[in-house]
Short mmCIF file of C-alpha atoms in Angstrom, two decimals:
data_model
loop_
_atom_site.label_atom_id
_atom_site.label_comp_id
_atom_site.label_asym_id
_atom_site.label_seq_id
_atom_site.Cartn_x
_atom_site.Cartn_y
_atom_site.Cartn_z
CA MET A 1 128.27 68.07 94.67
CA ALA A 2 125.37 70.29 94.80
CA THR A 3 122.56 68.38 95.65
CA PRO A 4 120.36 69.29 93.78
CA ALA A 5 117.93 70.77 96.96
CA GLU A 6 120.91 72.94 97.56
CA LYS A 7 121.36 73.43 93.47
CA GLN A 8 117.47 75.30 94.46
CA ASP A 9 117.67 77.14 97.46
CA ALA A 10 120.88 78.50 95.78
CA ALA A 11 118.93 79.66 92.25
CA GLN A 12 115.92 80.75 94.66
CA ASP A 13 118.80 83.27 96.96
CA ALA A 14 120.72 84.57 93.67
CA ALA A 15 117.32 85.62 91.79
CA PRO A 16 115.33 89.12 92.27
CA ALA A 17 112.85 89.23 94.89
CA LEU A 18 109.63 90.07 93.40
CA THR A 19 108.99 94.34 94.34
CA LEU A 20 105.62 95.01 96.03
CA ALA A 21 104.50 96.87 93.79
CA GLN A 22 104.51 93.03 91.99
CA ARG A 23 103.55 90.70 94.35
CA LEU A 24 100.48 92.73 94.88
CA ARG A 25 99.29 92.56 91.79
CA ARG A 26 99.24 88.51 92.95
CA PRO A 27 96.95 87.40 95.82
CA GLY A 28 97.40 86.65 99.12
CA ILE A 29 98.67 89.05 102.33
CA VAL A 30 101.31 90.36 102.15
CA VAL A 31 103.12 90.06 105.61
CA ALA A 32 105.66 92.20 106.77
CA PRO A 33 107.34 92.61 110.43
CA GLY A 34 108.47 95.07 111.43
CA CYS A 35 112.47 95.77 113.34
CA HIS A 36 113.92 98.38 114.14
CA ASP A 37 117.70 97.22 112.59
CA ALA A 38 119.75 95.41 109.61
CA LEU A 39 119.82 92.40 111.65
CA GLY A 40 115.76 91.81 112.44
CA ALA A 41 115.49 92.71 108.47
CA ARG A 42 117.58 89.28 107.33
CA ILE A 43 115.94 86.78 110.55
CA TYR A 44 113.01 87.55 108.17
CA GLU A 45 114.39 87.69 106.02
CA GLN A 46 115.54 83.58 106.56
CA ALA A 47 112.49 83.23 108.53
CA GLY A 48 110.66 83.39 104.77
CA PHE A 49 108.80 85.99 105.32
CA GLU A 50 107.89 88.22 101.59
CA ALA A 51 108.74 91.78 102.98
CA VAL A 52 110.02 94.12 105.83
CA TYR A 53 108.99 97.22 107.57
CA MET A 54 111.11 99.48 109.57
CA THR A 55 109.33 100.74 112.50
CA GLY A 56 109.68 104.61 112.80
CA ASN A 57 108.42 104.03 116.77
CA GLY A 58 111.59 100.82 117.13
CA LEU A 59 113.74 102.50 115.53
CA SER A 60 113.66 106.07 118.49
CA ALA A 61 114.40 103.14 121.07
CA SER A 62 116.99 101.62 119.34
CA LEU A 63 119.16 105.23 118.33
CA LEU A 64 118.05 107.51 120.29
CA GLY A 65 116.40 105.09 123.88
CA ALA A 66 113.33 107.22 123.53
CA PRO A 67 109.71 107.42 122.59
CA ASP A 68 108.55 108.38 119.01
CA ILE A 69 107.35 111.44 119.80
CA GLY A 70 108.99 113.39 116.65
CA LEU A 71 112.09 113.27 117.34
CA LEU A 72 114.34 111.38 114.71
CA GLY A 73 114.65 113.34 111.66
CA MET A 74 114.51 113.07 108.28
CA ASN A 75 118.26 111.63 107.29
CA GLU A 76 118.29 109.33 110.54
CA MET A 77 114.95 107.65 109.14
CA VAL A 78 115.94 107.15 105.68
CA GLY A 79 119.71 105.79 106.66
CA ARG A 80 118.51 103.95 108.59
CA GLY A 81 115.28 102.33 105.73
CA ARG A 82 119.09 102.56 103.14
CA ALA A 83 120.73 99.90 105.51
CA PHE A 84 118.01 97.30 105.12
CA ALA A 85 117.92 97.68 101.56
CA ASN A 86 121.31 96.91 101.45
CA ALA A 87 120.74 94.42 103.79
CA VAL A 88 118.54 92.51 102.42
CA LYS A 89 116.55 91.23 98.58
CA VAL A 90 112.58 91.88 99.67
CA PRO A 91 110.84 94.61 99.72
CA VAL A 92 111.80 97.40 102.50
CA ILE A 93 107.82 99.35 103.56
CA ALA A 94 108.66 102.34 106.19
CA ASP A 95 107.26 104.80 108.55
CA ALA A 96 107.64 108.23 107.11
CA ASP A 97 105.90 109.98 109.85
CA THR A 98 104.39 112.98 108.71
CA GLY A 99 107.25 113.34 105.00
CA TYR A 100 109.17 115.64 107.90
CA GLY A 101 107.27 119.36 107.53
CA ASN A 102 105.47 120.76 104.78
CA LEU A 103 105.12 120.02 100.78
CA ASN A 104 108.31 120.19 100.18
CA ASN A 105 109.50 117.69 102.46
CA VAL A 106 106.90 115.35 101.17
CA VAL A 107 108.98 116.62 97.94
CA ARG A 108 112.92 115.83 99.37
CA THR A 109 111.30 112.41 101.07
CA VAL A 110 110.06 110.73 98.91
CA GLN A 111 113.18 111.48 96.96
CA ASP A 112 115.18 110.15 99.20
CA TYR A 113 112.76 106.76 100.34
CA GLU A 114 114.06 105.83 96.72
CA ALA A 115 117.13 106.64 96.39
CA ALA A 116 117.57 104.63 99.82
CA GLY A 117 116.61 101.18 97.64
CA VAL A 118 112.64 101.88 100.43
CA GLN A 119 109.04 100.48 98.08
CA ALA A 120 107.64 101.47 100.28
CA ILE A 121 106.49 104.26 102.47
CA HIS A 122 103.45 105.38 104.38
CA LEU A 123 102.98 109.41 105.91
CA GLU A 124 100.50 110.24 108.01
CA ASP A 125 98.54 113.01 108.33
CA GLN A 126 99.26 114.01 112.25
CA VAL A 127 100.75 117.54 113.09
CA THR A 128 104.74 117.62 113.06
CA PRO A 129 106.32 116.41 115.68
CA LYS A 130 104.15 113.33 115.60
CA LYS A 131 104.01 110.64 118.60
CA CYS A 132 103.31 106.91 118.26
CA GLY A 133 99.76 106.17 116.92
CA ALA A 134 98.55 104.61 120.33
CA MET A 135 99.33 107.40 122.24
CA LYS A 136 96.33 110.46 123.76
CA GLY A 137 96.43 113.42 122.37
CA LEU A 138 97.24 112.81 119.00
CA ALA A 139 96.58 116.44 116.43
CA LEU A 140 96.14 116.29 112.86
CA ILE A 141 96.17 118.49 110.18
CA SER A 142 92.91 118.83 107.49
CA LYS A 143 91.98 115.70 105.08
CA GLU A 144 92.77 117.73 102.33
CA GLU A 145 96.42 119.36 103.60
CA HIS A 146 97.61 115.30 103.67
CA ALA A 147 95.43 114.63 100.17
CA ASP A 148 97.98 117.12 99.23
CA LYS A 149 100.79 115.51 100.28
CA ILE A 150 99.52 112.17 98.78
CA ARG A 151 99.55 113.82 95.44
CA ILE A 152 103.38 116.02 95.51
CA ALA A 153 104.63 111.54 96.39
CA VAL A 154 102.71 109.97 94.29
CA ALA A 155 104.42 113.62 91.63
CA THR A 156 107.21 113.18 93.05
CA ARG A 157 108.36 109.68 92.86
CA LYS A 158 110.80 108.37 89.46
CA SER A 159 109.05 104.69 89.67
CA ARG A 160 105.33 103.32 90.34
CA ASP A 161 106.33 100.60 92.02
CA PHE A 162 107.83 103.11 94.80
CA LEU A 163 104.42 102.90 96.69
CA ILE A 164 103.15 106.13 98.82
CA ILE A 165 100.88 104.61 101.93
CA GLY A 166 97.94 107.78 102.56
CA ARG A 167 97.72 107.16 106.64
CA SER A 168 95.58 107.75 108.95
CA ASP A 169 95.71 108.70 112.38
CA ALA A 170 91.94 109.40 112.65
CA ARG A 171 90.25 106.42 114.67
CA ILE A 172 91.49 107.03 118.08
CA PRO A 173 91.28 111.27 118.77
CA LEU A 174 88.06 111.76 116.51
CA GLY A 175 86.21 108.69 115.20
CA LEU A 176 85.99 105.69 112.77
CA ASP A 177 83.68 107.51 109.87
CA GLU A 178 86.06 110.50 110.40
CA ALA A 179 89.34 107.76 109.65
CA ILE A 180 87.22 106.77 106.60
CA ALA A 181 86.58 109.23 105.55
CA ARG A 182 89.96 110.29 105.78
CA GLY A 183 91.39 107.05 103.95
CA GLN A 184 88.64 107.68 101.11
CA ALA A 185 90.60 111.05 100.52
CA TYR A 186 93.81 109.90 100.31
CA ALA A 187 93.51 107.42 98.14
CA ALA A 188 91.40 109.73 95.56
CA ALA A 189 94.56 111.27 95.70
CA GLY A 190 96.62 108.57 94.51
CA ALA A 191 97.50 106.31 97.66
CA ASP A 192 98.76 103.31 96.81
CA LEU A 193 97.71 101.71 99.60
CA VAL A 194 95.33 103.17 102.71
CA LEU A 195 96.66 102.49 106.38
CA LEU A 196 93.92 103.20 109.31
CA GLU A 197 95.59 103.06 113.03
CA MET A 198 94.40 101.65 115.56
CA LEU A 199 91.07 100.07 114.20
CA GLN A 200 88.41 98.56 116.79
CA SER A 201 87.23 95.02 115.43
CA GLU A 202 86.19 93.11 112.62
CA ASP A 203 83.38 95.28 111.72
CA GLU A 204 85.57 98.54 111.67
CA MET A 205 87.37 96.59 109.38
CA ARG A 206 84.58 95.36 107.46
CA LYS A 207 83.10 99.08 106.79
CA ALA A 208 87.02 100.39 106.06
CA ILE A 209 87.63 98.48 104.00
CA ALA A 210 84.42 98.48 101.39
CA ALA A 211 84.33 102.12 101.70
CA ILE A 212 87.74 102.57 100.45
CA ASP A 213 88.89 102.16 97.15
CA ALA A 214 92.67 100.82 97.15
CA PRO A 215 94.33 98.31 99.04
CA LEU A 216 93.75 98.86 102.24
CA MET A 217 98.09 97.70 105.14
CA PHE A 218 97.38 97.01 109.12
CA ASN A 219 100.00 97.03 111.19
CA ALA A 220 98.82 94.79 114.19
CA VAL A 221 99.81 96.35 117.92
CA ASP A 222 100.36 95.15 120.40
CA GLY A 223 97.34 95.03 123.52
CA LYS A 224 96.11 98.34 120.49
CA THR A 225 94.79 96.11 117.66
CA PRO A 226 91.99 93.05 118.22
CA PRO A 227 94.78 89.50 118.30
CA LEU A 228 93.99 88.21 114.89
CA THR A 229 96.06 85.52 112.23
CA ALA A 230 97.81 86.73 108.79
CA SER A 231 94.84 84.82 107.30
CA ARG A 232 92.26 86.35 109.18
CA PHE A 233 93.41 89.90 108.24
CA GLU A 234 93.67 88.54 104.58
CA ALA A 235 89.88 87.11 105.38
CA LEU A 236 89.02 90.35 105.31
CA GLY A 237 90.80 91.88 102.46
CA PHE A 238 94.21 93.34 103.81
CA ARG A 239 96.79 93.34 101.60
CA VAL A 240 99.45 93.95 103.75
CA LEU A 241 100.06 92.99 107.41
CA SER A 242 102.38 94.34 109.47
CA PHE A 243 102.96 93.64 113.20
CA PRO A 244 105.75 97.19 113.48
CA ILE A 245 106.62 97.44 117.22
CA SER A 246 106.13 93.56 118.69
CA ALA A 247 110.24 93.25 117.81
CA THR A 248 111.16 95.82 119.60
CA LEU A 249 108.56 94.37 123.10
CA ALA A 250 110.42 90.91 122.77
CA TYR A 251 113.43 92.43 122.78
CA THR A 252 113.35 95.12 125.17
CA HIS A 253 111.88 92.17 127.97
CA MET A 254 114.33 89.98 126.21
CA MET A 255 117.29 92.19 127.29
CA ARG A 256 116.02 93.13 131.04
CA SER A 257 116.42 89.16 130.95
CA PHE A 258 120.15 89.19 130.69
CA ALA A 259 120.72 91.99 132.13
CA GLN A 260 118.57 90.88 135.22
CA HIS A 261 120.88 86.79 134.35
CA ILE A 262 123.82 89.16 134.64
CA ARG A 263 123.80 91.01 137.40
CA ALA A 264 122.10 88.01 139.67
CA THR A 265 124.99 85.35 138.40
CA GLY A 266 127.63 88.08 137.20
CA SER A 267 128.24 86.09 134.15
CA ALA A 268 126.64 86.56 130.54
CA PHE A 269 126.10 82.89 130.04
CA GLY A 270 123.23 80.30 130.89
CA ALA A 271 120.70 83.11 129.86
CA PRO A 272 117.22 82.39 130.52
CA ALA A 273 116.37 83.45 127.16
CA GLY A 274 119.31 81.16 126.19
CA ALA A 275 121.53 82.33 123.08
CA VAL A 276 123.13 81.58 119.36
CA THR A 277 126.49 80.15 118.78
CA ILE A 278 128.61 82.37 117.34
CA ALA A 279 128.78 80.16 114.31
CA GLU A 280 125.05 80.71 114.15
CA TYR A 281 126.02 84.40 114.37
CA GLU A 282 127.71 84.63 111.26
CA ALA A 283 125.97 82.05 109.90
CA VAL A 284 122.46 84.85 110.07
CA LEU A 285 125.71 87.82 108.72
CA GLY A 286 126.14 85.75 105.72
CA ILE A 287 130.40 86.04 106.62
CA ASP A 288 131.44 83.31 103.52
CA GLY A 289 129.33 85.58 101.02
CA TYR A 290 132.77 88.06 102.43
CA LEU A 291 136.42 87.98 101.06
#
């Protein structure tokens, strides 16, 4: 017979998770750590996170073994977004790059991501093909053109619970003032949240939050942005926080160490980083829920 605590856990597992839109109507920051596969999404959900973030950078690495320079197409990204959404109950926030082209492409991008079960996408104001926002040599479209993309994205969605995040990569190539001006334009165009990549200090963050009439999301990137905690980001006023490529960096470190261990010892067992058991692995995958 199940204990009261087990019954409570089962009831919580059966209850639907809040949509991201519903959660953002409540106080507190939403931490949505990034990963590049559905296994990572399940692990984050089981660790208690309220949302997960699908990283385009990590997907380019995991699917192609290539850098994030616009090589993945919309269908590849949407397909992985569907896999994430099917694997977890919590909301999935997805990288949608530039919308994969002009306004017509943005319409299809929104339609397909929403149909896939993703709950939010961010559209960035780089030219197509784009680069990772942490790379040098970024080229941007005008804020007017990207504001049009935001407007058409908002008009295309079927549900207001599918959130459009207006992202600007202007901070590094064009400076803070231009990044804030673009954030203001995207908020005015109807973006549900605004994401300014690569803000370089708490002072810059405070200025952006004070100037933009929309909730702000922050992408914390290892070695590229200030190493603040979730509680500090919340105190500054951010509503959503992601660590977009941290898991992929950790995976790369682990795999290099693991490869070196096999090469040195001739065995896959006893790796320095350790490993879960087969039973633990199957439990993460929810094997007992299958026929």
